[in-house]
Amino acid sequence: MLSSTASSLGVRLIPELADDDSEYGLTPAIVDPQDKENRSTPESASSRRGSVGPTLGDEIHGTQEEIPAITEHEPDPNSPLVWKRLVNDHSLLQFLGERVRQEPEFKDQLLAYIEHSKKDKRWSIAAANAITILVRAGVQFSGTNLRGIRIPGADLSYGVFDSVDLQEANMRNVNLRGAWLRETDLRRTDMTGVQFGELPYLTGDSFVWSCAFSPDGTTLTVGFGGGDIHVYSTSNWEVTRTLDDHKDAVRGLIYSPDGTVLVSGSWDKTVRLWDVESGVCQQILTDHTDGVNGVAFSPRGNQVASGSIDNTVRLWNPATGNCCQILSGHGDIVDCVAYSPMGDKVVSGSDDFTVRLWDVVTGECIFLFNSHSDEIWAVAFSPQGDQVASASKDRTVRLWDVESGNCIHTLVGHTDSVATVAYSPNGDQIFSGSDDATVRVWDVHSGTCRHTMTGHTFGVTCVVFSPKGDMVASGSKNKTVRLWDVSVGGLRHNSSGHSQEVSDVKCSTNGNLIVSCSMDRTVRLWELWDVGTGACSMILCGHIGTVFCAAISPEGYQLASGGVDNTVRLWDVETGTCQHILPGHTNWISSVAYSHQGDQVASASDDATVQLWHATTGEHWGTLIGHTEGVMSAVYSPDDALIVTGSKDRTLKLWDVVTMTCIDTLPGHHSWVRDVVFSSGGDQLASASDDWTVRLWNVATGDCSMTLAGHKFAVRRVAYSHDGNLLASGSFDKTVRLWDVASGECRAVLQNFQGFVLGIAWISSADSNYLVTACQDGSVLKWQVAEREGEYHVALCWGATNDTLTVTGALIQDARGLSSLNKQLLKQRGIEGKPESEAATN
């Protein structure tokens, strides 16, 4: 099937390679005999991968990466691309995406379809197919002029469209799940039926601890930390009722199978049974001697189970309110309970690190699952009843065979405690929520992670499926419930980026490598020749906890990283192996830096010291002692004679590297000094502080020569451009500012980041300067900085995002066809302008 379809699209299968052991058993080549001789394929286009647009639009001439030339020759009207919709043929899209990466001519052909759709609606199907294939291939459209394109039904999920002109486009029924639309212009665009893959989030005034859909899917009920229960209508997501009888956090919610009764369990030591129609509390079950953590309804509706801080599971008769069984055996708090689909078994998880499977009739423990290394916070039965899933504080989910008691899979990927777990209604997927603020989607059969859903800013406490399985609700400690449409275009593993905030970013001296580190416990390497595809070339794992800082050796062969685990690690860039683990610090590592000769590594720590290490052997060289509070940054002077440090004690200190003595202390900041850096000439220092300022210092005299004010919150990072003319500063105010070093004037402000800017680094090239940023939202972004007629222009040319819908700063004035829920979603995400008031509802 794939062979015949590919052939009809102009994809020729090479006979001599047809038996190749590739994914499809063939190696394709792209050929268009009718058009090949006429199509313009300049070297600049054919040699580049992954970017189509001028990164600065049409304003900055002579510096931007060129857009591939689009032929004036009309594309082939007989191609199946013109009449056959390919958007839902995921195998073929993957196949054609590979061809885009390998054959620039095919990429140009697809771009031609998109361009021709602006003038003639006959090309709209072809354009929708084309842009879907390009996005699937990892092509990013930042800064591109797509005004007036016609792409109805296209799948742009997880695509990058930063600062793109999409005015007056036809985007009816387009899938924009997880798309990056920062500062995109959508004015007067037809967005009827657009799908964003999620709905507006629901908000409360305290932690969300529990959620439950009614069996008919018409309501979602949410339990909050303050004791309130809110009942939402799923037709408009308005609160229809509030149940406020509980006096403490509502930790468990479940509906009876017929939907007439709601059961709630609370830390107020009670289980309550509510009449759904009237909202009246019918029963209060009070036998537990401590808080209730979880509740479950038997499939037949004739029994309720509850797990408690009193170490017991109790089984209740919901009609009489009598406790009919006490299941004892756990040696600590019982956190969760669940019934088997047949109702003959109950599974429970406890702080005693065990999962117990109980016979409901006899009350006997059938199996004891004890492979977890920490508390069990959630359990779930598979719909078929053959498996149990358990989520643990040990950061894993385990799948157990009910018949044998064996562990089938251990699902590893979360970077913090896993608090909740749920099977999809058909049992082929598992969704887990974690204190790492993510929801992960797992394949039950293989145990692999299919997708990571981001958006929560604090730990995820509960995950539940709607009865039809088309929606997932996830509650969080950030007082919100997020609503995910899991039916839109499918959830596929797309991002190779970080799943949590990126703490730091650095670039190699030759400009070919970016290294980033994150709260997700990883260090990631990005090779710049390949960044157009968004692909990460290497992931380094080993740190226990957040990795706060990273640095690349001058030769580019080694990198250093430091984190919350109090260690510095030295890695081989070529192989990814950890060469040395450097202990010695007694608190977390905030900064690492190489000497310019590459023979030394300096590590700054919250233990108020800087340690010096031999880069090759990992041997300890010496210790710089003098700060009275944690050291937040350390860096070598260009001649390696000095080290400058910045500290929580509000000072900078200059150290002689040979004698390891402090030769000068620079006071002046009014709060923590988070970052320090030398100018390329070594005669000037820049420092970033929590007092919202950047200060410039004369190294020879120690005097503050200039204070740069303008940020509205703490300044996290500073970096000099390679020519020394500009200084970039990144801040907790979610902006980057570019300062003229000579005058102190702010020349440009880069804004609309989705979170704190935590890292910045410059890359120098022959024709332009590039700036790399790391952000709290998990993104690593590469920006082109160019000067024209005395003005600086900054535009995104590549981004590794975390698959979160991003519309900050986008314009939507007079857009047509948006549903009321989509309008609300976009407003929550910071979009600007008002769509047409008479827009039709979806």
PDB file of N, CA, C and O in Angstrom, residues 413-420 431-442 449 451-463 474-476 482 484 498-501 519-520 777 802 804:
ATOM      1  N   GLY A 413      10.908   7.520  33.563  1.00  0.00           N
ATOM      2  CA  GLY A 413      10.952   8.744  32.772  1.00  0.00           C
ATOM      3  C   GLY A 413      10.632   9.974  33.588  1.00  0.00           C
ATOM      4  O   GLY A 413      11.207  11.039  33.379  1.00  0.00           O
ATOM      5  N   HIS A 414       9.704   9.837  34.520  1.00  0.00           N
ATOM      6  CA  HIS A 414       9.403  10.962  35.405  1.00  0.00           C
ATOM      7  C   HIS A 414      10.627  11.298  36.240  1.00  0.00           C
ATOM      8  O   HIS A 414      11.402  10.413  36.623  1.00  0.00           O
ATOM      9  N   THR A 415      10.776  12.577  36.548  1.00  0.00           N
ATOM     10  CA  THR A 415      11.940  13.028  37.310  1.00  0.00           C
ATOM     11  C   THR A 415      11.586  13.393  38.747  1.00  0.00           C
ATOM     12  O   THR A 415      12.420  13.934  39.472  1.00  0.00           O
ATOM     13  N   ASP A 416      10.362  13.083  39.144  1.00  0.00           N
ATOM     14  CA  ASP A 416       9.954  13.294  40.532  1.00  0.00           C
ATOM     15  C   ASP A 416       8.871  12.273  40.857  1.00  0.00           C
ATOM     16  O   ASP A 416       8.481  11.460  40.004  1.00  0.00           O
ATOM     17  N   SER A 417       8.381  12.303  42.074  1.00  0.00           N
ATOM     18  CA  SER A 417       7.381  11.343  42.531  1.00  0.00           C
ATOM     19  C   SER A 417       6.201  11.267  41.568  1.00  0.00           C
ATOM     20  O   SER A 417       5.739  12.285  41.053  1.00  0.00           O
ATOM     21  N   VAL A 418       5.712  10.031  41.327  1.00  0.00           N
ATOM     22  CA  VAL A 418       4.536   9.832  40.481  1.00  0.00           C
ATOM     23  C   VAL A 418       3.329   9.703  41.398  1.00  0.00           C
ATOM     24  O   VAL A 418       3.256   8.805  42.244  1.00  0.00           O
ATOM     25  N   ALA A 419       2.377  10.610  41.240  1.00  0.00           N
ATOM     26  CA  ALA A 419       1.268  10.735  42.190  1.00  0.00           C
ATOM     27  C   ALA A 419      -0.019  10.090  41.714  1.00  0.00           C
ATOM     28  O   ALA A 419      -0.914   9.827  42.525  1.00  0.00           O
ATOM     29  N   THR A 420      -0.141   9.827  40.408  1.00  0.00           N
ATOM     30  CA  THR A 420      -1.419   9.355  39.885  1.00  0.00           C
ATOM     31  C   THR A 420      -1.188   8.535  38.625  1.00  0.00           C
ATOM     32  O   THR A 420      -0.216   8.751  37.889  1.00  0.00           O
ATOM     33  N   PHE A 431      -1.733   6.775  31.473  1.00  0.00           N
ATOM     34  CA  PHE A 431      -1.381   8.171  31.723  1.00  0.00           C
ATOM     35  C   PHE A 431      -0.936   8.274  33.182  1.00  0.00           C
ATOM     36  O   PHE A 431      -1.631   7.786  34.078  1.00  0.00           O
ATOM     37  N   SER A 432       0.198   8.910  33.399  1.00  0.00           N
ATOM     38  CA  SER A 432       0.704   9.090  34.757  1.00  0.00           C
ATOM     39  C   SER A 432       1.021  10.559  34.993  1.00  0.00           C
ATOM     40  O   SER A 432       1.530  11.251  34.106  1.00  0.00           O
ATOM     41  N   GLY A 433       0.723  11.033  36.205  1.00  0.00           N
ATOM     42  CA  GLY A 433       1.006  12.421  36.569  1.00  0.00           C
ATOM     43  C   GLY A 433       2.000  12.460  37.712  1.00  0.00           C
ATOM     44  O   GLY A 433       1.985  11.605  38.604  1.00  0.00           O
ATOM     45  N   SER A 434       2.854  13.470  37.684  1.00  0.00           N
ATOM     46  CA  SER A 434       3.996  13.489  38.596  1.00  0.00           C
ATOM     47  C   SER A 434       4.211  14.852  39.226  1.00  0.00           C
ATOM     48  O   SER A 434       3.741  15.885  38.728  1.00  0.00           O
ATOM     49  N   ASP A 435       4.977  14.831  40.310  1.00  0.00           N
ATOM     50  CA  ASP A 435       5.419  16.089  40.917  1.00  0.00           C
ATOM     51  C   ASP A 435       6.394  16.840  40.024  1.00  0.00           C
ATOM     52  O   ASP A 435       6.768  17.978  40.341  1.00  0.00           O
ATOM     53  N   ASP A 436       6.831  16.236  38.910  1.00  0.00           N
ATOM     54  CA  ASP A 436       7.659  16.969  37.952  1.00  0.00           C
ATOM     55  C   ASP A 436       6.812  17.849  37.035  1.00  0.00           C
ATOM     56  O   ASP A 436       7.320  18.437  36.084  1.00  0.00           O
ATOM     57  N   ALA A 437       5.508  17.948  37.318  1.00  0.00           N
ATOM     58  CA  ALA A 437       4.561  18.833  36.627  1.00  0.00           C
ATOM     59  C   ALA A 437       4.186  18.355  35.231  1.00  0.00           C
ATOM     60  O   ALA A 437       3.630  19.116  34.442  1.00  0.00           O
ATOM     61  N   THR A 438       4.449  17.100  34.920  1.00  0.00           N
ATOM     62  CA  THR A 438       4.099  16.565  33.603  1.00  0.00           C
ATOM     63  C   THR A 438       3.128  15.398  33.723  1.00  0.00           C
ATOM     64  O   THR A 438       3.012  14.752  34.764  1.00  0.00           O
ATOM     65  N   VAL A 439       2.438  15.148  32.609  1.00  0.00           N
ATOM     66  CA  VAL A 439       1.653  13.934  32.426  1.00  0.00           C
ATOM     67  C   VAL A 439       2.317  13.151  31.305  1.00  0.00           C
ATOM     68  O   VAL A 439       2.545  13.688  30.215  1.00  0.00           O
ATOM     69  N   ARG A 440       2.638  11.899  31.579  1.00  0.00           N
ATOM     70  CA  ARG A 440       3.280  11.063  30.563  1.00  0.00           C
ATOM     71  C   ARG A 440       2.302  10.008  30.063  1.00  0.00           C
ATOM     72  O   ARG A 440       1.496   9.469  30.830  1.00  0.00           O
ATOM     73  N   VAL A 441       2.409   9.725  28.764  1.00  0.00           N
ATOM     74  CA  VAL A 441       1.564   8.737  28.101  1.00  0.00           C
ATOM     75  C   VAL A 441       2.439   7.550  27.739  1.00  0.00           C
ATOM     76  O   VAL A 441       3.442   7.698  27.028  1.00  0.00           O
ATOM     77  N   TRP A 442       2.056   6.362  28.205  1.00  0.00           N
ATOM     78  CA  TRP A 442       2.864   5.157  28.041  1.00  0.00           C
ATOM     79  C   TRP A 442       2.123   4.117  27.212  1.00  0.00           C
ATOM     80  O   TRP A 442       0.908   3.966  27.328  1.00  0.00           O
ATOM     81  N   CYS A 449       7.462   5.408  26.577  1.00  0.00           N
ATOM     82  CA  CYS A 449       6.744   6.676  26.704  1.00  0.00           C
ATOM     83  C   CYS A 449       6.420   7.201  25.312  1.00  0.00           C
ATOM     84  O   CYS A 449       7.316   7.439  24.496  1.00  0.00           O
ATOM     85  N   HIS A 451       4.456  10.044  24.793  1.00  0.00           N
ATOM     86  CA  HIS A 451       4.265  11.493  24.755  1.00  0.00           C
ATOM     87  C   HIS A 451       4.381  12.047  26.167  1.00  0.00           C
ATOM     88  O   HIS A 451       4.111  11.345  27.146  1.00  0.00           O
ATOM     89  N   THR A 452       4.820  13.295  26.264  1.00  0.00           N
ATOM     90  CA  THR A 452       4.846  14.010  27.534  1.00  0.00           C
ATOM     91  C   THR A 452       4.007  15.269  27.396  1.00  0.00           C
ATOM     92  O   THR A 452       4.249  16.083  26.513  1.00  0.00           O
ATOM     93  N   MET A 453       3.021  15.411  28.252  1.00  0.00           N
ATOM     94  CA  MET A 453       2.113  16.553  28.210  1.00  0.00           C
ATOM     95  C   MET A 453       2.543  17.555  29.276  1.00  0.00           C
ATOM     96  O   MET A 453       2.619  17.226  30.467  1.00  0.00           O
ATOM     97  N   THR A 454       2.856  18.755  28.831  1.00  0.00           N
ATOM     98  CA  THR A 454       3.341  19.791  29.728  1.00  0.00           C
ATOM     99  C   THR A 454       2.357  20.956  29.761  1.00  0.00           C
ATOM    100  O   THR A 454       1.549  21.128  28.866  1.00  0.00           O
ATOM    101  N   GLY A 455       2.463  21.741  30.797  1.00  0.00           N
ATOM    102  CA  GLY A 455       1.578  22.894  30.941  1.00  0.00           C
ATOM    103  C   GLY A 455       1.356  23.238  32.395  1.00  0.00           C
ATOM    104  O   GLY A 455       1.262  24.410  32.756  1.00  0.00           O
ATOM    105  N   HIS A 456       1.252  22.214  33.244  1.00  0.00           N
ATOM    106  CA  HIS A 456       1.156  22.477  34.676  1.00  0.00           C
ATOM    107  C   HIS A 456       2.467  23.088  35.165  1.00  0.00           C
ATOM    108  O   HIS A 456       3.542  22.761  34.657  1.00  0.00           O
ATOM    109  N   THR A 457       2.369  23.942  36.166  1.00  0.00           N
ATOM    110  CA  THR A 457       3.569  24.576  36.714  1.00  0.00           C
ATOM    111  C   THR A 457       3.946  23.999  38.073  1.00  0.00           C
ATOM    112  O   THR A 457       4.997  24.335  38.611  1.00  0.00           O
ATOM    113  N   PHE A 458       3.097  23.133  38.629  1.00  0.00           N
ATOM    114  CA  PHE A 458       3.397  22.421  39.859  1.00  0.00           C
ATOM    115  C   PHE A 458       2.979  20.963  39.686  1.00  0.00           C
ATOM    116  O   PHE A 458       2.454  20.571  38.641  1.00  0.00           O
ATOM    117  N   GLY A 459       3.209  20.175  40.729  1.00  0.00           N
ATOM    118  CA  GLY A 459       2.961  18.750  40.646  1.00  0.00           C
ATOM    119  C   GLY A 459       1.552  18.385  40.227  1.00  0.00           C
ATOM    120  O   GLY A 459       0.576  19.042  40.600  1.00  0.00           O
ATOM    121  N   VAL A 460       1.444  17.298  39.453  1.00  0.00           N
ATOM    122  CA  VAL A 460       0.153  16.778  39.008  1.00  0.00           C
ATOM    123  C   VAL A 460      -0.331  15.760  40.042  1.00  0.00           C
ATOM    124  O   VAL A 460       0.387  14.819  40.386  1.00  0.00           O
ATOM    125  N   THR A 461      -1.537  15.954  40.536  1.00  0.00           N
ATOM    126  CA  THR A 461      -2.060  15.138  41.631  1.00  0.00           C
ATOM    127  C   THR A 461      -3.055  14.080  41.187  1.00  0.00           C
ATOM    128  O   THR A 461      -3.236  13.067  41.872  1.00  0.00           O
ATOM    129  N   CYS A 462      -3.727  14.297  40.052  1.00  0.00           N
ATOM    130  CA  CYS A 462      -4.741  13.340  39.608  1.00  0.00           C
ATOM    131  C   CYS A 462      -4.887  13.400  38.089  1.00  0.00           C
ATOM    132  O   CYS A 462      -4.739  14.463  37.476  1.00  0.00           O
ATOM    133  N   VAL A 463      -5.157  12.242  37.497  1.00  0.00           N
ATOM    134  CA  VAL A 463      -5.414  12.134  36.068  1.00  0.00           C
ATOM    135  C   VAL A 463      -6.598  11.195  35.879  1.00  0.00           C
ATOM    136  O   VAL A 463      -6.597  10.076  36.419  1.00  0.00           O
ATOM    137  N   SER A 474      -6.464  16.592  34.153  1.00  0.00           N
ATOM    138  CA  SER A 474      -5.358  16.452  35.105  1.00  0.00           C
ATOM    139  C   SER A 474      -5.393  17.614  36.087  1.00  0.00           C
ATOM    140  O   SER A 474      -5.462  18.775  35.689  1.00  0.00           O
ATOM    141  N   GLY A 475      -5.376  17.282  37.371  1.00  0.00           N
ATOM    142  CA  GLY A 475      -5.403  18.299  38.413  1.00  0.00           C
ATOM    143  C   GLY A 475      -4.028  18.505  38.996  1.00  0.00           C
ATOM    144  O   GLY A 475      -3.180  17.608  38.976  1.00  0.00           O
ATOM    145  N   SER A 476      -3.800  19.691  39.563  1.00  0.00           N
ATOM    146  CA  SER A 476      -2.448  20.045  39.968  1.00  0.00           C
ATOM    147  C   SER A 476      -2.429  20.872  41.247  1.00  0.00           C
ATOM    148  O   SER A 476      -3.435  21.483  41.647  1.00  0.00           O
ATOM    149  N   ARG A 482      -6.342  20.891  34.009  1.00  0.00           N
ATOM    150  CA  ARG A 482      -6.166  21.037  32.559  1.00  0.00           C
ATOM    151  C   ARG A 482      -6.963  19.951  31.846  1.00  0.00           C
ATOM    152  O   ARG A 482      -7.020  18.804  32.294  1.00  0.00           O
ATOM    153  N   TRP A 484      -7.388  17.968  28.373  1.00  0.00           N
ATOM    154  CA  TRP A 484      -6.646  17.587  27.173  1.00  0.00           C
ATOM    155  C   TRP A 484      -7.548  16.786  26.244  1.00  0.00           C
ATOM    156  O   TRP A 484      -8.136  15.783  26.666  1.00  0.00           O
ATOM    157  N   HIS A 498      13.746  19.407  26.418  1.00  0.00           N
ATOM    158  CA  HIS A 498      13.596  19.170  27.844  1.00  0.00           C
ATOM    159  C   HIS A 498      12.122  19.131  28.226  1.00  0.00           C
ATOM    160  O   HIS A 498      11.299  19.826  27.631  1.00  0.00           O
ATOM    161  N   SER A 499      11.803  18.345  29.243  1.00  0.00           N
ATOM    162  CA  SER A 499      10.426  18.239  29.710  1.00  0.00           C
ATOM    163  C   SER A 499      10.138  19.178  30.872  1.00  0.00           C
ATOM    164  O   SER A 499       8.985  19.312  31.286  1.00  0.00           O
ATOM    165  N   GLN A 500      11.186  19.839  31.404  1.00  0.00           N
ATOM    166  CA  GLN A 500      11.002  20.802  32.485  1.00  0.00           C
ATOM    167  C   GLN A 500      11.917  21.997  32.241  1.00  0.00           C
ATOM    168  O   GLN A 500      12.616  22.066  31.220  1.00  0.00           O
ATOM    169  N   GLU A 501      11.916  22.946  33.185  1.00  0.00           N
ATOM    170  CA  GLU A 501      12.634  24.196  32.958  1.00  0.00           C
ATOM    171  C   GLU A 501      14.112  23.954  32.671  1.00  0.00           C
ATOM    172  O   GLU A 501      14.738  23.054  33.234  1.00  0.00           O
ATOM    173  N   MET A 519      15.955  20.955  34.923  1.00  0.00           N
ATOM    174  CA  MET A 519      15.342  20.350  36.086  1.00  0.00           C
ATOM    175  C   MET A 519      14.942  18.904  35.812  1.00  0.00           C
ATOM    176  O   MET A 519      14.705  18.133  36.749  1.00  0.00           O
ATOM    177  N   ASP A 520      14.867  18.515  34.529  1.00  0.00           N
ATOM    178  CA  ASP A 520      14.508  17.129  34.199  1.00  0.00           C
ATOM    179  C   ASP A 520      15.674  16.161  34.384  1.00  0.00           C
ATOM    180  O   ASP A 520      15.613  15.009  33.961  1.00  0.00           O
ATOM    181  N   ASP A 777      10.020  27.428  30.585  1.00  0.00           N
ATOM    182  CA  ASP A 777       9.026  26.580  29.923  1.00  0.00           C
ATOM    183  C   ASP A 777       9.629  25.349  29.258  1.00  0.00           C
ATOM    184  O   ASP A 777       8.917  24.569  28.625  1.00  0.00           O
ATOM    185  N   ASN A 802       8.841  22.260  24.043  1.00  0.00           N
ATOM    186  CA  ASN A 802       8.408  21.087  24.801  1.00  0.00           C
ATOM    187  C   ASN A 802       6.974  20.695  24.489  1.00  0.00           C
ATOM    188  O   ASN A 802       6.276  20.123  25.330  1.00  0.00           O
ATOM    189  N   THR A 804       4.278  22.363  24.139  1.00  0.00           N
ATOM    190  CA  THR A 804       3.208  23.091  24.809  1.00  0.00           C
ATOM    191  C   THR A 804       2.665  24.164  23.881  1.00  0.00           C
ATOM    192  O   THR A 804       3.432  24.893  23.252  1.00  0.00           O
TER     193      THR A 804
END
